Amino acid sequence: MILSWARSVHGAPSFACIYRTSKPLRARSKLRSYGGDENWESLEGVHLGGPPGAGSQILKMSNKRSNSFRQAILQGNRRLCSKALLEEKGLNFSQRLIRHVAYETLPREIDRKWYYDSYTCCPPPWFMITVTLLEVAFFLYNGVSLDQFVLQVTHPQYLKNSLVYHPQLRAQAWRYLTYIFMHAGIEHLGLNVVLQLLVGVPLEMVHGATRIGLVYVAGVVAGSLAVSVADMTAPVVGSSGGVYALVSAHLANIVMNWSGMKCQFKLLRMAVALICS
């Protein structure tokens, strides 16, 4: 038997038990004879089957733990048997947003319910929002300083900016990252910002800023390195490398958990994401 520490749907600690025995049917019948989930105290010292000396195990449970354990199990069963999140009515905007994110990123209903009950928006998805605001701020600053907002890349002073990545200047290590704050024009910026917010924010809400930040930065660095290998004369601007990484992570999640994902129009959205990328 393995006793594992888990967290209940309302954040209270509980126990989860996994039984390993060479004869699962015998173990199940013995558990049923003691009343299933209703009489967990009476299971103390019960032999769970298996030949002597062949890994058979004894379930031991202290009296101090038994009451809270039974309550947690019963509460979990009630939650699992309750209606799905999509059927719940009277939700406010923030609750609907959290529910939408759960169905966009999580493949199992039990995971969606746990996320919906436990998410507190503390901390908020600050990484993607901060990066997006910085990109917009740098674009506006360059537009004012160059007096050009459409196709800024055509301005003779644009590529002389110290943030643009030039393969010939790869010794200046900051350029491997800072080029994401430079965009060729308003169309380039708009597409990247929309994809960052639509894909990156839900992923960050579920997986956290650290993981999504690493994925995003890895995509940015990979973009500059790829250009250094493919074309040593081409400068690089835009946050497309990070956006590609986020979209790839989202599509990989959908493909690997295809049967469990409940997001709408999966095929259409995958096709649009691939085209936009």
Short mmCIF file of C-alpha atoms in Angstrom, two decimals:
data_model
loop_
_atom_site.label_atom_id
_atom_site.label_comp_id
_atom_site.label_asym_id
_atom_site.label_seq_id
_atom_site.Cartn_x
_atom_site.Cartn_y
_atom_site.Cartn_z
CA MET A 1 0.00 0.00 0.00
CA ILE A 2 1.15 3.51 -0.72
CA LEU A 3 -0.15 6.46 1.28
CA SER A 4 0.30 9.72 -0.63
CA TRP A 5 -0.30 13.24 0.63
CA ALA A 6 -2.78 15.17 -1.52
CA ARG A 7 -4.89 18.31 -1.37
CA SER A 8 -8.66 18.29 -1.34
CA VAL A 9 -10.83 20.40 -3.59
CA HIS A 10 -11.13 23.15 -0.94
CA GLY A 11 -7.44 23.28 -0.11
CA ALA A 12 -7.61 21.12 3.04
CA PRO A 13 -5.04 18.33 3.34
CA SER A 14 -6.23 14.82 2.79
CA PHE A 15 -4.90 11.35 2.11
CA ALA A 16 -5.06 9.31 -1.06
CA CYS A 17 -4.47 5.54 -0.91
CA ILE A 18 -3.24 3.35 -3.73
CA TYR A 19 -3.44 -0.40 -3.13
CA ARG A 20 -1.00 -2.75 -4.83
CA THR A 21 -1.65 -6.45 -4.42
CA SER A 22 -1.14 -9.56 -6.45
CA LYS A 23 -4.85 -10.35 -6.21
CA PRO A 24 -6.81 -7.10 -6.70
CA LEU A 25 -10.18 -8.85 -6.86
CA ARG A 26 -9.70 -10.38 -3.41
CA ALA A 27 -8.65 -6.99 -2.02
CA ARG A 28 -11.66 -5.31 -3.57
CA SER A 29 -14.07 -7.88 -2.15
CA LYS A 30 -12.59 -7.44 1.33
CA LEU A 31 -12.89 -3.68 1.07
CA ARG A 32 -16.51 -4.09 -0.01
CA SER A 33 -17.23 -6.37 2.94
CA TYR A 34 -16.19 -3.56 5.27
CA GLY A 35 -18.58 -1.08 3.74
CA GLY A 36 -16.43 0.69 1.14
CA ASP A 37 -15.85 4.34 1.95
CA GLU A 38 -18.18 4.39 4.93
CA ASN A 39 -16.17 2.33 7.47
CA TRP A 40 -12.53 3.25 7.02
CA GLU A 41 -11.73 2.88 10.75
CA SER A 42 -12.61 -0.83 10.65
CA LEU A 43 -9.96 -1.49 7.98
CA GLU A 44 -7.14 -1.16 10.49
CA GLY A 45 -5.06 -4.34 10.38
CA VAL A 46 -6.92 -5.95 7.46
CA HIS A 47 -4.87 -8.24 5.21
CA LEU A 48 -5.25 -7.22 1.58
CA GLY A 49 -4.47 -10.52 -0.04
CA GLY A 50 -1.51 -12.08 -1.78
CA PRO A 51 0.47 -15.18 -0.85
CA PRO A 52 2.56 -15.06 2.34
CA GLY A 53 6.01 -13.60 1.79
CA ALA A 54 5.13 -12.34 -1.72
CA GLY A 55 4.67 -8.68 -1.03
CA SER A 56 1.29 -8.81 0.68
CA GLN A 57 0.67 -5.67 2.71
CA ILE A 58 -1.26 -4.56 5.77
CA LEU A 59 -3.28 -1.38 5.85
CA LYS A 60 -2.52 0.65 8.98
CA MET A 61 -4.42 3.82 9.73
CA SER A 62 -4.24 5.77 12.96
CA ASN A 63 -7.47 6.71 14.72
CA LYS A 64 -6.41 10.35 14.61
CA ARG A 65 -6.41 10.33 10.81
CA SER A 66 -9.42 8.14 10.09
CA ASN A 67 -12.19 10.72 10.55
CA SER A 68 -10.57 13.40 8.42
CA PHE A 69 -9.64 10.79 5.83
CA ARG A 70 -13.21 9.51 5.50
CA GLN A 71 -14.60 13.04 5.29
CA ALA A 72 -12.11 13.99 2.58
CA ILE A 73 -12.99 10.89 0.53
CA LEU A 74 -16.73 11.50 0.81
CA GLN A 75 -16.32 15.16 -0.04
CA GLY A 76 -14.21 14.25 -3.08
CA ASN A 77 -16.82 11.76 -4.25
CA ARG A 78 -19.56 14.37 -3.97
CA ARG A 79 -17.47 16.79 -6.02
CA LEU A 80 -16.80 14.19 -8.71
CA CYS A 81 -20.47 13.32 -8.99
CA SER A 82 -21.57 16.95 -9.21
CA LYS A 83 -22.42 18.61 -12.48
CA ALA A 84 -19.72 19.77 -14.88
CA LEU A 85 -18.38 23.30 -14.76
CA LEU A 86 -19.99 24.13 -18.10
CA GLU A 87 -23.42 23.51 -16.58
CA GLU A 88 -22.99 25.94 -13.68
CA LYS A 89 -25.03 29.14 -13.93
CA GLY A 90 -24.85 32.57 -12.36
CA LEU A 91 -21.07 33.00 -12.63
CA ASN A 92 -19.53 36.46 -12.71
CA PHE A 93 -16.96 37.57 -15.29
CA SER A 94 -13.88 36.43 -13.37
CA GLN A 95 -15.40 33.02 -12.66
CA ARG A 96 -16.31 32.56 -16.32
CA LEU A 97 -12.75 33.56 -17.30
CA ILE A 98 -11.22 31.01 -14.92
CA ARG A 99 -13.60 28.34 -16.20
CA HIS A 100 -12.68 29.20 -19.79
CA VAL A 101 -8.96 28.94 -19.00
CA ALA A 102 -9.52 25.57 -17.31
CA TYR A 103 -11.23 24.15 -20.39
CA GLU A 104 -8.61 25.67 -22.68
CA THR A 105 -5.60 24.10 -20.99
CA LEU A 106 -6.59 21.13 -18.77
CA PRO A 107 -7.62 17.72 -20.15
CA ARG A 108 -9.52 16.17 -17.20
CA GLU A 109 -12.68 17.34 -15.49
CA ILE A 110 -11.27 16.69 -12.02
CA ASP A 111 -8.27 18.92 -12.84
CA ARG A 112 -10.57 21.65 -14.16
CA LYS A 113 -12.70 21.60 -11.01
CA TRP A 114 -9.66 21.67 -8.74
CA TYR A 115 -8.17 24.58 -10.69
CA TYR A 116 -11.49 26.44 -10.68
CA ASP A 117 -11.86 26.03 -6.90
CA SER A 118 -8.25 26.79 -5.99
CA TYR A 119 -7.23 29.60 -8.37
CA THR A 120 -6.99 32.95 -6.57
CA CYS A 121 -5.32 35.18 -9.21
CA CYS A 122 -2.49 35.77 -6.73
CA PRO A 123 -0.09 36.32 -8.33
CA PRO A 124 -1.76 37.41 -11.58
CA PRO A 125 -0.28 36.51 -15.01
CA TRP A 126 2.19 39.38 -14.71
CA PHE A 127 4.94 38.10 -17.01
CA MET A 128 3.07 38.09 -20.32
CA ILE A 129 1.26 41.33 -19.48
CA THR A 130 4.53 43.08 -18.56
CA VAL A 131 6.31 41.91 -21.71
CA THR A 132 3.38 43.01 -23.87
CA LEU A 133 3.22 46.47 -22.25
CA LEU A 134 6.97 46.94 -22.72
CA GLU A 135 6.73 46.01 -26.39
CA VAL A 136 3.92 48.51 -26.94
CA ALA A 137 5.79 51.20 -25.00
CA PHE A 138 9.00 50.75 -27.03
CA PHE A 139 7.02 50.78 -30.27
CA LEU A 140 5.31 54.05 -29.35
CA TYR A 141 8.63 55.58 -28.27
CA ASN A 142 10.27 54.60 -31.57
CA GLY A 143 7.26 55.88 -33.50
CA VAL A 144 7.48 59.28 -31.83
CA SER A 145 11.27 59.52 -32.13
CA LEU A 146 11.30 58.40 -35.78
CA ASP A 147 8.02 60.15 -36.61
CA GLN A 148 6.87 56.96 -38.29
CA PHE A 149 4.49 54.27 -37.03
CA VAL A 150 3.85 52.29 -40.22
CA LEU A 151 6.77 50.18 -41.48
CA GLN A 152 9.26 51.66 -39.05
CA VAL A 153 11.88 49.27 -40.41
CA THR A 154 12.15 51.35 -43.58
CA HIS A 155 13.45 54.36 -41.64
CA PRO A 156 17.25 54.78 -42.10
CA GLN A 157 17.83 55.12 -38.33
CA TYR A 158 15.73 52.14 -37.29
CA LEU A 159 18.31 49.37 -37.73
CA LYS A 160 20.93 51.43 -35.90
CA ASN A 161 19.04 50.98 -32.66
CA SER A 162 21.07 49.16 -30.00
CA LEU A 163 18.17 46.77 -29.31
CA VAL A 164 18.06 45.23 -32.80
CA TYR A 165 19.83 41.88 -33.16
CA HIS A 166 22.57 41.84 -35.78
CA PRO A 167 24.44 38.55 -36.31
CA GLN A 168 27.61 40.57 -36.89
CA LEU A 169 27.20 42.11 -33.42
CA ARG A 170 26.42 38.88 -31.58
CA ALA A 171 29.20 39.64 -29.08
CA GLN A 172 26.77 42.18 -27.58
CA ALA A 173 24.85 39.53 -25.65
CA TRP A 174 21.86 41.70 -24.71
CA ARG A 175 20.77 41.78 -28.33
CA TYR A 176 19.79 38.09 -28.16
CA LEU A 177 16.82 39.19 -26.04
CA THR A 178 16.19 42.90 -26.57
CA TYR A 179 15.20 42.55 -30.20
CA ILE A 180 11.70 41.50 -29.05
CA PHE A 181 11.00 45.15 -28.16
CA MET A 182 11.52 46.26 -31.77
CA HIS A 183 8.83 45.66 -34.38
CA ALA A 184 8.82 46.38 -38.09
CA GLY A 185 5.43 48.09 -38.01
CA ILE A 186 2.07 48.32 -36.32
CA GLU A 187 0.80 45.19 -38.10
CA HIS A 188 3.78 43.19 -36.90
CA LEU A 189 3.29 44.40 -33.34
CA GLY A 190 -0.47 43.83 -33.37
CA LEU A 191 -0.28 40.20 -34.48
CA ASN A 192 2.40 39.32 -31.92
CA VAL A 193 0.58 41.07 -29.08
CA VAL A 194 -2.74 39.36 -29.85
CA LEU A 195 -1.17 35.90 -29.97
CA GLN A 196 0.84 36.56 -26.80
CA LEU A 197 -2.23 37.54 -24.84
CA LEU A 198 -4.59 34.89 -26.23
CA VAL A 199 -2.15 32.01 -25.79
CA GLY A 200 0.38 33.16 -23.20
CA VAL A 201 -1.93 34.52 -20.49
CA PRO A 202 -4.05 31.32 -20.12
CA LEU A 203 -0.90 29.21 -20.07
CA GLU A 204 0.64 31.43 -17.40
CA MET A 205 -2.53 31.33 -15.31
CA VAL A 206 -2.28 27.53 -15.18
CA HIS A 207 1.47 26.84 -15.23
CA GLY A 208 2.85 29.97 -13.59
CA ALA A 209 5.14 32.79 -14.67
CA THR A 210 8.37 30.84 -14.15
CA ARG A 211 7.61 28.01 -16.55
CA ILE A 212 5.98 30.16 -19.21
CA GLY A 213 8.75 32.73 -18.88
CA LEU A 214 11.36 30.05 -19.53
CA VAL A 215 9.44 28.81 -22.57
CA TYR A 216 9.10 32.35 -23.93
CA VAL A 217 12.74 33.32 -23.36
CA ALA A 218 13.94 30.03 -24.85
CA GLY A 219 11.93 30.77 -27.99
CA VAL A 220 13.39 34.28 -28.21
CA VAL A 221 16.98 33.06 -27.88
CA ALA A 222 16.34 30.21 -30.32
CA GLY A 223 15.06 32.73 -32.88
CA SER A 224 18.19 34.86 -32.77
CA LEU A 225 20.45 31.80 -32.87
CA ALA A 226 18.55 30.36 -35.84
CA VAL A 227 18.99 33.57 -37.81
CA SER A 228 22.70 33.61 -36.95
CA VAL A 229 23.02 30.16 -38.53
CA ALA A 230 20.67 30.69 -41.49
CA ASP A 231 21.61 34.22 -42.60
CA MET A 232 24.56 36.11 -41.12
CA THR A 233 23.51 39.38 -42.78
CA ALA A 234 19.86 39.62 -41.71
CA PRO A 235 18.92 41.69 -38.64
CA VAL A 236 16.13 40.39 -36.40
CA VAL A 237 13.24 42.32 -34.82
CA GLY A 238 9.95 41.30 -33.21
CA SER A 239 8.79 38.85 -30.56
CA SER A 240 7.82 36.14 -33.03
CA GLY A 241 10.32 33.66 -31.55
CA GLY A 242 8.64 33.80 -28.15
CA VAL A 243 5.19 33.64 -29.73
CA TYR A 244 6.17 30.53 -31.71
CA ALA A 245 7.30 28.87 -28.48
CA LEU A 246 3.99 29.65 -26.73
CA VAL A 247 1.88 28.48 -29.67
CA SER A 248 3.95 25.29 -29.97
CA ALA A 249 3.47 24.55 -26.26
CA HIS A 250 -0.29 25.09 -26.54
CA LEU A 251 -0.63 22.96 -29.67
CA ALA A 252 1.47 20.18 -28.13
CA ASN A 253 -0.83 20.16 -25.10
CA ILE A 254 -3.92 19.88 -27.33
CA VAL A 255 -2.43 17.10 -29.48
CA MET A 256 -1.17 14.98 -26.57
CA ASN A 257 -4.48 15.33 -24.69
CA TRP A 258 -6.77 15.43 -27.73
CA SER A 259 -9.52 13.17 -26.40
CA GLY A 260 -9.77 15.01 -23.07
CA MET A 261 -9.53 18.60 -24.28
CA LYS A 262 -12.89 20.38 -24.34
CA CYS A 263 -11.83 23.62 -26.05
CA GLN A 264 -14.12 24.52 -28.94
CA PHE A 265 -13.16 24.21 -32.62
CA LYS A 266 -9.90 22.37 -31.93
CA LEU A 267 -9.06 21.62 -35.57
CA LEU A 268 -9.93 25.11 -36.78
CA ARG A 269 -7.97 26.79 -34.04
CA MET A 270 -4.94 24.61 -34.66
CA ALA A 271 -5.03 25.47 -38.35
CA VAL A 272 -5.36 29.22 -37.65
CA ALA A 273 -2.52 29.10 -35.10
CA LEU A 274 -0.25 27.33 -37.55
CA ILE A 275 -1.08 29.81 -40.33
CA CYS A 276 -0.50 32.82 -38.06
CA SER A 277 2.79 31.36 -36.91
#
